[in-house]
Amino acid sequence: MTTTSSCPACGAATGEPFLRWPAVPVHSCLLVSTETEAREFPRGDLALVFCRACGFIYNAAFDPAHTSYSPDYEETQGFSPRFQAFARDLAARWVGAYHLKGGSVVEIGCGKGEFLVHMAEAGVGQAVGVDPGIHPERVSSAAADRITWVKGFFPEDYPGTGAPLGADAVVCRHTLEHIDAVARFVGQVRDAIADRPETVVLFELPDVRRVLEEGAFWDVYYEHCSYFSAGSLGRLFRSHGFDVLNLTRAYDDQYLLLEARLAQSGPPRPHPLEEDVAVLERGVAHFQTVFDDVIERWRTRIGEVTGTGGRVVIWGSGSKGVAFLAALGEAAARVEVAVDINPYKHGKYLAGTGHLIVGPEYLTEHPPALVVVMNPVYLEEITADLRRLGVEAAVEAL
């Protein structure tokens, strides 16, 4: 296992990994058509390193050659009413707060385009969405007429590569954590908007402090090569000349929202939400302490149910589901299927373990004794779906 020895965020020398996890699936959201293909899916190593200089956490064993983002990448959470409401409200808030009605927006890593559509519906005049996995044919809103879709990566596939963006806002949601060279990427964003210091940058990504505090092993996987807290995120942007206007937690404190502009006068100051590096160091120590215990607790719980003849399923076939089952080891075989409301995933298989992905209706013919929900934020709507289907089961969230 080869590792990177300097921090991709600040360049400081770093030490040994605090977590080593070999041979994990290199992708979690690629659609896999057969169980054999899923079980033989390419694997890579995790070697999480904590930078004591800036607080950034990264996979020092990450190899970008393993990544394959394409139209077969099915990452959207847009089929969840809870997530739709969150995304729609956030889009409207950002459009209002930064006077983007009639303005222009570029979204880097737009996924299936739902958020950019919400921004257009909230009044954005023109927009460009950049993502290798975009499916324009799945976008049905009339507001999409004001959006140009670019199937590719930023900045290399953006029209007029190297030219100024000329946008009033740059949006980047749940993309930075997939990028290994984070300092270079933020520098590319800065260079792209340098002629328009009034341009606001709006980022959303997971908060690693929750992962550390909960021992949330299911939120550690190969695609997420970069892990930020409020402090490490703020420090990265300030190091590139950005003034952090607002930094908040959202979605039951799972996500960080950063809003920033290029600083115009004086050195940018830390935001009050930013924690000291020492706080993160304690979080890393806690994660190391509880990591194995949390995994073992779920192995035991699943064994209790299947040991008495009960069926166990997980609800959620995205990255959390892949990481959860991978960590269970041999106990993963006791989980029958992965349930998901995204119809594009039905009949496909989870990378690594080869679990079949099914729709909720499957449970009416194969009633489970235990449903393990991969994200507690969806517990209420999943419980409602089970009630609608007449499925009686214990429902427990990670």
Tab-separated table of C-alpha atoms in Angstrom:
chain	number	residue	atom	x	y	z
A	1	MET	CA	0.000	0.000	0.000
A	2	THR	CA	1.703	3.204	-1.172
A	3	THR	CA	0.699	6.470	0.480
A	4	THR	CA	0.899	10.209	-0.060
A	5	SER	CA	3.068	11.839	2.623
A	6	SER	CA	2.075	15.498	2.296
A	7	CYS	CA	-1.319	17.113	2.897
A	8	PRO	CA	-3.229	17.793	-0.349
A	9	ALA	CA	-4.887	20.804	1.316
A	10	CYS	CA	-1.976	22.685	2.918
A	11	GLY	CA	1.163	20.839	1.798
A	12	ALA	CA	2.388	20.043	5.300
A	13	ALA	CA	4.210	16.801	6.008
A	14	THR	CA	1.892	14.192	7.518
A	15	GLY	CA	2.332	11.033	9.564
A	16	GLU	CA	1.018	7.504	9.517
A	17	PRO	CA	-2.624	6.654	8.689
A	18	PHE	CA	-5.009	6.375	11.613
A	19	LEU	CA	-7.198	3.917	9.679
A	20	ARG	CA	-6.107	1.273	7.191
A	21	TRP	CA	-8.776	-0.635	5.311
A	22	PRO	CA	-7.545	-2.701	2.362
A	23	ALA	CA	-9.413	-3.893	-0.705
A	24	VAL	CA	-12.629	-1.861	-0.639
A	25	PRO	CA	-14.752	-1.311	-3.787
A	26	VAL	CA	-13.425	1.701	-5.688
A	27	HIS	CA	-16.927	2.819	-6.645
A	28	SER	CA	-20.221	2.700	-4.786
A	29	CYS	CA	-22.726	4.240	-7.186
A	30	LEU	CA	-21.856	2.691	-10.540
A	31	LEU	CA	-24.664	0.516	-11.858
A	32	VAL	CA	-23.479	-3.105	-11.934
A	33	SER	CA	-25.517	-5.491	-14.072
A	34	THR	CA	-24.566	-8.930	-12.727
A	35	GLU	CA	-23.795	-10.431	-9.339
A	36	THR	CA	-20.516	-11.831	-10.644
A	37	GLU	CA	-19.403	-8.462	-11.950
A	38	ALA	CA	-20.337	-6.895	-8.619
A	39	ARG	CA	-18.367	-9.434	-6.576
A	40	GLU	CA	-15.349	-9.030	-8.851
A	41	PHE	CA	-15.557	-5.237	-8.793
A	42	PRO	CA	-12.152	-3.439	-8.724
A	43	ARG	CA	-10.849	-2.636	-5.268
A	44	GLY	CA	-8.481	-0.150	-3.711
A	45	ASP	CA	-7.051	0.641	-0.302
A	46	LEU	CA	-8.059	3.158	2.343
A	47	ALA	CA	-5.323	4.800	4.415
A	48	LEU	CA	-6.873	7.762	6.212
A	49	VAL	CA	-4.357	10.371	7.319
A	50	PHE	CA	-4.998	13.347	9.618
A	51	CYS	CA	-3.095	16.559	8.967
A	52	ARG	CA	-2.163	18.148	12.282
A	53	ALA	CA	-1.358	21.419	10.526
A	54	CYS	CA	-4.778	22.189	8.981
A	55	GLY	CA	-7.112	19.398	10.186
A	56	PHE	CA	-7.759	17.909	6.746
A	57	ILE	CA	-8.301	14.144	6.489
A	58	TYR	CA	-7.544	12.279	3.276
A	59	ASN	CA	-7.006	8.838	1.805
A	60	ALA	CA	-3.256	8.738	1.273
A	61	ALA	CA	-3.601	5.516	-0.764
A	62	PHE	CA	-6.120	6.977	-3.220
A	63	ASP	CA	-5.387	6.354	-6.897
A	64	PRO	CA	-7.468	8.532	-9.269
A	65	ALA	CA	-6.886	5.995	-12.024
A	66	HIS	CA	-9.498	3.810	-10.295
A	67	THR	CA	-12.290	6.367	-10.720
A	68	SER	CA	-14.795	6.039	-13.530
A	69	TYR	CA	-17.494	8.701	-13.360
A	70	SER	CA	-19.851	8.282	-16.294
A	71	PRO	CA	-23.568	8.195	-17.216
A	72	ASP	CA	-23.682	4.815	-15.420
A	73	TYR	CA	-22.940	6.588	-12.133
A	74	GLU	CA	-26.240	6.755	-10.225
A	75	GLU	CA	-25.647	8.985	-7.208
A	76	THR	CA	-28.852	11.013	-7.022
A	77	GLN	CA	-30.898	11.278	-3.830
A	78	GLY	CA	-33.530	13.174	-5.758
A	79	PHE	CA	-36.202	10.473	-5.437
A	80	SER	CA	-36.516	11.199	-1.714
A	81	PRO	CA	-39.197	13.785	-0.820
A	82	ARG	CA	-37.102	14.850	2.175
A	83	PHE	CA	-34.040	15.475	0.021
A	84	GLN	CA	-36.072	17.224	-2.679
A	85	ALA	CA	-37.479	19.632	-0.114
A	86	PHE	CA	-34.029	20.333	1.319
A	87	ALA	CA	-32.478	20.953	-2.103
A	88	ARG	CA	-35.361	23.146	-3.282
A	89	ASP	CA	-35.245	25.263	-0.124
A	90	LEU	CA	-31.463	25.650	-0.312
A	91	ALA	CA	-31.605	26.672	-3.969
A	92	ALA	CA	-34.227	29.312	-3.220
A	93	ARG	CA	-32.233	30.592	-0.242
A	94	TRP	CA	-29.021	30.955	-2.210
A	95	VAL	CA	-30.804	32.630	-5.126
A	96	GLY	CA	-32.413	35.126	-2.748
A	97	ALA	CA	-29.413	35.749	-0.496
A	98	TYR	CA	-27.023	36.455	-3.359
A	99	HIS	CA	-29.433	38.236	-5.726
A	100	LEU	CA	-29.154	35.603	-8.428
A	101	LYS	CA	-32.586	36.175	-10.003
A	102	GLY	CA	-31.895	36.832	-13.655
A	103	GLY	CA	-28.221	36.041	-13.058
A	104	SER	CA	-25.921	33.276	-14.235
A	105	VAL	CA	-24.710	30.159	-12.409
A	106	VAL	CA	-22.179	27.428	-13.154
A	107	GLU	CA	-22.527	24.181	-11.196
A	108	ILE	CA	-19.455	21.966	-11.044
A	109	GLY	CA	-20.434	18.333	-10.487
A	110	CYS	CA	-24.150	18.867	-11.071
A	111	GLY	CA	-25.025	15.157	-10.902
A	112	LYS	CA	-28.392	14.553	-12.525
A	113	GLY	CA	-29.084	18.301	-12.578
A	114	GLU	CA	-31.889	18.532	-10.018
A	115	PHE	CA	-30.325	21.316	-7.950
A	116	LEU	CA	-29.556	23.498	-10.947
A	117	VAL	CA	-33.167	23.073	-12.058
A	118	HIS	CA	-34.304	24.227	-8.602
A	119	MET	CA	-32.102	27.313	-8.955
A	120	ALA	CA	-33.565	28.039	-12.384
A	121	GLU	CA	-37.075	27.612	-10.998
A	122	ALA	CA	-36.140	30.079	-8.232
A	123	GLY	CA	-35.238	32.687	-10.847
A	124	VAL	CA	-31.699	32.127	-12.156
A	125	GLY	CA	-31.550	33.415	-15.724
A	126	GLN	CA	-28.892	31.233	-17.317
A	127	ALA	CA	-26.975	28.234	-16.015
A	128	VAL	CA	-24.384	25.674	-17.017
A	129	GLY	CA	-24.179	22.244	-15.375
A	130	VAL	CA	-20.965	20.234	-15.688
A	131	ASP	CA	-20.877	16.524	-14.854
A	132	PRO	CA	-19.801	13.304	-16.615
A	133	GLY	CA	-22.955	11.566	-15.384
A	134	ILE	CA	-25.592	14.052	-16.525
A	135	HIS	CA	-28.733	12.684	-18.217
A	136	PRO	CA	-30.489	15.695	-19.817
A	137	GLU	CA	-33.351	13.473	-20.966
A	138	ARG	CA	-34.319	12.903	-17.320
A	139	VAL	CA	-34.808	16.642	-16.657
A	140	SER	CA	-38.467	17.535	-17.184
A	141	SER	CA	-38.796	21.095	-15.809
A	142	ALA	CA	-39.543	23.918	-18.235
A	143	ALA	CA	-36.879	25.894	-16.412
A	144	ALA	CA	-34.286	23.508	-17.879
A	145	ASP	CA	-34.549	25.457	-21.140
A	146	ARG	CA	-32.267	28.018	-19.506
A	147	ILE	CA	-29.624	25.412	-18.632
A	148	THR	CA	-26.743	24.159	-20.763
A	149	TRP	CA	-25.472	20.706	-19.867
A	150	VAL	CA	-21.802	19.781	-20.289
A	151	LYS	CA	-21.091	16.050	-20.046
A	152	GLY	CA	-17.572	16.089	-18.684
A	153	PHE	CA	-15.281	17.490	-16.017
A	154	PHE	CA	-14.309	20.944	-14.819
A	155	PRO	CA	-12.149	22.667	-15.910
A	156	GLU	CA	-10.886	20.516	-18.787
A	157	ASP	CA	-14.256	19.956	-20.492
A	158	TYR	CA	-15.782	23.348	-19.748
A	159	PRO	CA	-16.413	25.383	-22.941
A	160	GLY	CA	-13.571	27.794	-23.555
A	161	THR	CA	-11.234	26.065	-21.115
A	162	GLY	CA	-9.046	28.613	-19.400
A	163	ALA	CA	-11.382	31.514	-20.138
A	164	PRO	CA	-13.116	33.334	-17.252
A	165	LEU	CA	-16.389	31.779	-16.167
A	166	GLY	CA	-18.297	35.057	-16.252
A	167	ALA	CA	-20.853	33.723	-13.774
A	168	ASP	CA	-22.542	35.384	-10.814
A	169	ALA	CA	-22.219	32.173	-8.777
A	170	VAL	CA	-20.237	28.946	-8.846
A	171	VAL	CA	-22.030	26.034	-7.156
A	172	CYS	CA	-20.292	22.792	-6.176
A	173	ARG	CA	-22.272	20.260	-4.155
A	174	HIS	CA	-20.951	16.883	-3.008
A	175	THR	CA	-18.025	16.977	-5.399
A	176	LEU	CA	-15.032	18.301	-3.442
A	177	GLU	CA	-14.938	15.159	-1.294
A	178	HIS	CA	-14.353	13.136	-4.488
A	179	ILE	CA	-11.304	15.193	-5.485
A	180	ASP	CA	-7.867	14.251	-4.194
A	181	ALA	CA	-5.932	17.390	-5.205
A	182	VAL	CA	-8.229	19.717	-3.261
A	183	ALA	CA	-5.870	22.706	-3.123
A	184	ARG	CA	-5.344	22.601	-6.871
A	185	PHE	CA	-9.084	22.370	-7.479
A	186	VAL	CA	-9.973	25.344	-5.263
A	187	GLY	CA	-7.158	27.241	-6.981
A	188	GLN	CA	-8.719	26.430	-10.357
A	189	VAL	CA	-12.060	27.799	-9.164
A	190	ARG	CA	-10.353	30.949	-7.901
A	191	ASP	CA	-8.528	31.438	-11.218
A	192	ALA	CA	-11.734	30.904	-13.192
A	193	ILE	CA	-13.551	33.739	-11.401
A	194	ALA	CA	-10.603	36.084	-10.828
A	195	ASP	CA	-11.982	38.740	-13.178
A	196	ARG	CA	-15.253	38.861	-11.193
A	197	PRO	CA	-14.493	39.210	-7.477
A	198	GLU	CA	-18.205	39.688	-6.814
A	199	THR	CA	-18.884	36.088	-7.890
A	200	VAL	CA	-20.032	33.976	-4.958
A	201	VAL	CA	-18.926	30.359	-4.554
A	202	LEU	CA	-21.401	27.991	-2.893
A	203	PHE	CA	-20.136	24.596	-1.730
A	204	GLU	CA	-21.892	21.712	0.007
A	205	LEU	CA	-20.162	18.583	1.316
A	206	PRO	CA	-20.210	16.104	4.208
A	207	ASP	CA	-18.977	17.146	7.662
A	208	VAL	CA	-16.320	14.719	8.900
A	209	ARG	CA	-16.793	15.699	12.545
A	210	ARG	CA	-20.068	13.762	12.640
A	211	VAL	CA	-18.316	10.747	11.101
A	212	LEU	CA	-15.596	10.860	13.763
A	213	GLU	CA	-17.967	11.406	16.669
A	214	GLU	CA	-20.377	8.611	15.650
A	215	GLY	CA	-17.751	6.140	14.476
A	216	ALA	CA	-19.704	6.204	11.226
A	217	PHE	CA	-17.687	3.641	9.271
A	218	TRP	CA	-20.417	3.581	6.611
A	219	ASP	CA	-19.414	7.125	5.621
A	220	VAL	CA	-15.832	6.112	4.864
A	221	TYR	CA	-15.353	4.753	1.355
A	222	TYR	CA	-12.985	4.921	-1.574
A	223	GLU	CA	-14.780	7.543	-3.646
A	224	HIS	CA	-14.585	9.969	-0.731
A	225	CYS	CA	-10.855	10.582	-0.773
A	226	SER	CA	-11.151	13.957	1.037
A	227	TYR	CA	-12.838	14.630	4.408
A	228	PHE	CA	-13.504	18.146	5.652
A	229	SER	CA	-14.623	19.746	8.873
A	230	ALA	CA	-15.731	23.363	9.154
A	231	GLY	CA	-12.219	24.342	10.219
A	232	SER	CA	-10.273	22.540	7.497
A	233	LEU	CA	-12.721	23.745	4.853
A	234	GLY	CA	-12.509	27.369	5.969
A	235	ARG	CA	-8.716	27.222	6.148
A	236	LEU	CA	-8.470	25.794	2.627
A	237	PHE	CA	-10.606	28.536	1.092
A	238	ARG	CA	-8.886	31.328	2.998
A	239	SER	CA	-5.501	30.038	1.845
A	240	HIS	CA	-6.686	30.724	-1.708
A	241	GLY	CA	-7.801	34.258	-0.987
A	242	PHE	CA	-11.480	33.629	-0.299
A	243	ASP	CA	-13.426	35.411	2.399
A	244	VAL	CA	-15.833	32.928	4.029
A	245	LEU	CA	-19.142	34.809	4.169
A	246	ASN	CA	-21.118	32.028	5.801
A	247	LEU	CA	-20.386	28.535	7.058
A	248	THR	CA	-23.194	26.392	8.455
A	249	ARG	CA	-24.271	22.805	9.056
A	250	ALA	CA	-27.396	21.454	7.381
A	251	TYR	CA	-29.461	18.318	6.787
A	252	ASP	CA	-29.459	17.148	10.396
A	253	ASP	CA	-25.869	18.413	10.682
A	254	GLN	CA	-24.635	15.911	8.083
A	255	TYR	CA	-23.532	18.563	5.589
A	256	LEU	CA	-21.404	21.697	5.579
A	257	LEU	CA	-22.494	24.701	3.535
A	258	LEU	CA	-19.810	27.214	2.618
A	259	GLU	CA	-20.501	30.562	0.977
A	260	ALA	CA	-17.499	32.672	-0.024
A	261	ARG	CA	-16.138	35.440	-2.248
A	262	LEU	CA	-12.623	36.510	-3.122
A	263	ALA	CA	-11.375	38.805	-0.358
A	264	GLN	CA	-11.126	42.450	-1.383
A	265	SER	CA	-9.306	44.003	1.566
A	266	GLY	CA	-7.270	42.635	4.446
A	267	PRO	CA	-6.626	38.985	5.319
A	268	PRO	CA	-9.759	36.816	5.518
A	269	ARG	CA	-10.765	35.957	9.074
A	270	PRO	CA	-11.867	32.553	10.444
A	271	HIS	CA	-15.579	31.891	10.679
A	272	PRO	CA	-16.987	31.244	14.184
A	273	LEU	CA	-18.059	27.690	13.212
A	274	GLU	CA	-14.480	26.661	12.536
A	275	GLU	CA	-12.982	24.434	15.216
A	276	ASP	CA	-9.349	24.188	16.286
A	277	VAL	CA	-7.223	21.359	14.929
A	278	ALA	CA	-7.025	19.953	18.470
A	279	VAL	CA	-10.779	19.293	18.417
A	280	LEU	CA	-10.392	17.195	15.278
A	281	GLU	CA	-7.424	15.366	16.743
A	282	ARG	CA	-9.607	14.270	19.652
A	283	GLY	CA	-12.283	13.217	17.166
A	284	VAL	CA	-9.779	11.061	15.281
A	285	ALA	CA	-8.713	9.389	18.529
A	286	HIS	CA	-12.362	8.697	19.385
A	287	PHE	CA	-13.035	7.240	15.931
A	288	GLN	CA	-10.091	4.861	16.320
A	289	THR	CA	-11.454	3.737	19.687
A	290	VAL	CA	-15.021	2.994	18.588
A	291	PHE	CA	-14.570	1.951	14.939
A	292	ASP	CA	-14.310	-1.821	15.509
A	293	ASP	CA	-16.943	-1.794	18.259
A	294	VAL	CA	-19.557	-0.119	16.054
A	295	ILE	CA	-18.982	-2.668	13.286
A	296	GLU	CA	-19.198	-5.563	15.747
A	297	ARG	CA	-22.425	-4.197	17.229
A	298	TRP	CA	-24.101	-4.352	13.820
A	299	ARG	CA	-22.727	-7.835	13.119
A	300	THR	CA	-24.215	-8.986	16.392
A	301	ARG	CA	-27.574	-7.331	15.768
A	302	ILE	CA	-27.932	-8.867	12.315
A	303	GLY	CA	-26.870	-12.254	13.673
A	304	GLU	CA	-29.537	-12.086	16.381
A	305	VAL	CA	-32.276	-11.597	13.787
A	306	THR	CA	-31.108	-14.122	11.205
A	307	GLY	CA	-30.281	-16.627	13.947
A	308	THR	CA	-34.005	-16.928	14.700
A	309	GLY	CA	-34.980	-17.197	11.025
A	310	GLY	CA	-35.727	-13.545	10.362
A	311	ARG	CA	-34.856	-11.729	7.152
A	312	VAL	CA	-32.621	-8.632	7.256
A	313	VAL	CA	-32.490	-6.015	4.505
A	314	ILE	CA	-30.798	-2.653	4.213
A	315	TRP	CA	-32.645	0.366	2.853
A	316	GLY	CA	-30.319	2.493	0.753
A	317	SER	CA	-28.079	1.145	-2.017
A	318	GLY	CA	-25.715	4.089	-2.320
A	319	SER	CA	-22.267	4.596	-0.881
A	320	LYS	CA	-23.350	4.077	2.726
A	321	GLY	CA	-24.867	0.717	1.848
A	322	VAL	CA	-21.764	-0.454	-0.006
A	323	ALA	CA	-19.475	0.646	2.843
A	324	PHE	CA	-21.742	-0.855	5.504
A	325	LEU	CA	-21.848	-4.281	3.882
A	326	ALA	CA	-18.131	-4.231	3.060
A	327	ALA	CA	-17.309	-3.605	6.716
A	328	LEU	CA	-19.517	-6.478	7.914
A	329	GLY	CA	-17.275	-9.016	6.216
A	330	GLU	CA	-18.766	-12.516	6.266
A	331	ALA	CA	-21.794	-11.220	8.179
A	332	ALA	CA	-22.861	-9.308	5.042
A	333	ALA	CA	-24.123	-12.593	3.581
A	334	ARG	CA	-26.877	-12.560	6.229
A	335	VAL	CA	-28.370	-9.433	4.628
A	336	GLU	CA	-30.800	-10.486	1.905
A	337	VAL	CA	-31.120	-7.465	-0.401
A	338	ALA	CA	-30.682	-3.717	-0.627
A	339	VAL	CA	-33.897	-1.713	-1.004
A	340	ASP	CA	-33.950	1.600	-2.879
A	341	ILE	CA	-36.647	3.929	-4.179
A	342	ASN	CA	-34.563	4.921	-7.223
A	343	PRO	CA	-36.044	2.863	-10.102
A	344	TYR	CA	-32.851	3.182	-12.168
A	345	LYS	CA	-31.111	0.955	-9.612
A	346	HIS	CA	-33.634	-1.876	-9.486
A	347	GLY	CA	-32.266	-5.165	-10.771
A	348	LYS	CA	-28.665	-3.994	-10.374
A	349	TYR	CA	-26.135	-5.213	-7.811
A	350	LEU	CA	-24.008	-3.616	-5.089
A	351	ALA	CA	-20.303	-3.393	-5.822
A	352	GLY	CA	-18.230	-5.672	-3.619
A	353	THR	CA	-20.825	-7.934	-2.012
A	354	GLY	CA	-23.128	-8.476	-5.000
A	355	HIS	CA	-26.390	-7.785	-3.158
A	356	LEU	CA	-29.415	-7.378	-5.423
A	357	ILE	CA	-31.059	-3.942	-5.412
A	358	VAL	CA	-34.860	-4.075	-5.269
A	359	GLY	CA	-37.766	-1.681	-4.995
A	360	PRO	CA	-39.814	-1.388	-1.793
A	361	GLU	CA	-42.602	-3.570	-3.251
A	362	TYR	CA	-40.269	-6.575	-3.029
A	363	LEU	CA	-40.815	-6.570	0.718
A	364	THR	CA	-44.517	-7.383	0.410
A	365	GLU	CA	-43.628	-10.836	-0.955
A	366	HIS	CA	-40.476	-11.226	1.153
A	367	PRO	CA	-41.302	-9.591	4.499
A	368	PRO	CA	-38.217	-8.758	6.577
A	369	ALA	CA	-37.871	-8.901	10.332
A	370	LEU	CA	-35.355	-6.038	10.353
A	371	VAL	CA	-34.856	-3.079	8.013
A	372	VAL	CA	-31.551	-1.290	8.555
A	373	VAL	CA	-31.845	2.286	7.280
A	374	MET	CA	-28.569	3.595	5.874
A	375	ASN	CA	-29.304	7.231	6.693
A	376	PRO	CA	-31.386	8.259	9.722
A	377	VAL	CA	-32.554	11.400	7.942
A	378	TYR	CA	-34.833	9.153	5.857
A	379	LEU	CA	-36.188	7.114	8.757
A	380	GLU	CA	-39.590	8.819	8.827
A	381	GLU	CA	-40.328	8.491	5.108
A	382	ILE	CA	-39.072	4.895	4.992
A	383	THR	CA	-41.272	3.980	7.948
A	384	ALA	CA	-44.211	5.573	6.115
A	385	ASP	CA	-43.423	3.539	2.964
A	386	LEU	CA	-43.337	0.310	4.973
A	387	ARG	CA	-46.654	1.183	6.606
A	388	ARG	CA	-48.170	1.909	3.185
A	389	LEU	CA	-47.006	-1.475	1.941
A	390	GLY	CA	-48.352	-3.238	5.013
A	391	VAL	CA	-44.886	-4.461	5.972
A	392	GLU	CA	-44.350	-4.936	9.691
A	393	ALA	CA	-40.690	-5.017	10.673
A	394	ALA	CA	-38.264	-3.555	13.152
A	395	VAL	CA	-36.763	-0.424	11.581
A	396	GLU	CA	-33.369	0.718	12.843
A	397	ALA	CA	-31.134	3.447	11.474
A	398	LEU	CA	-27.363	3.677	11.439
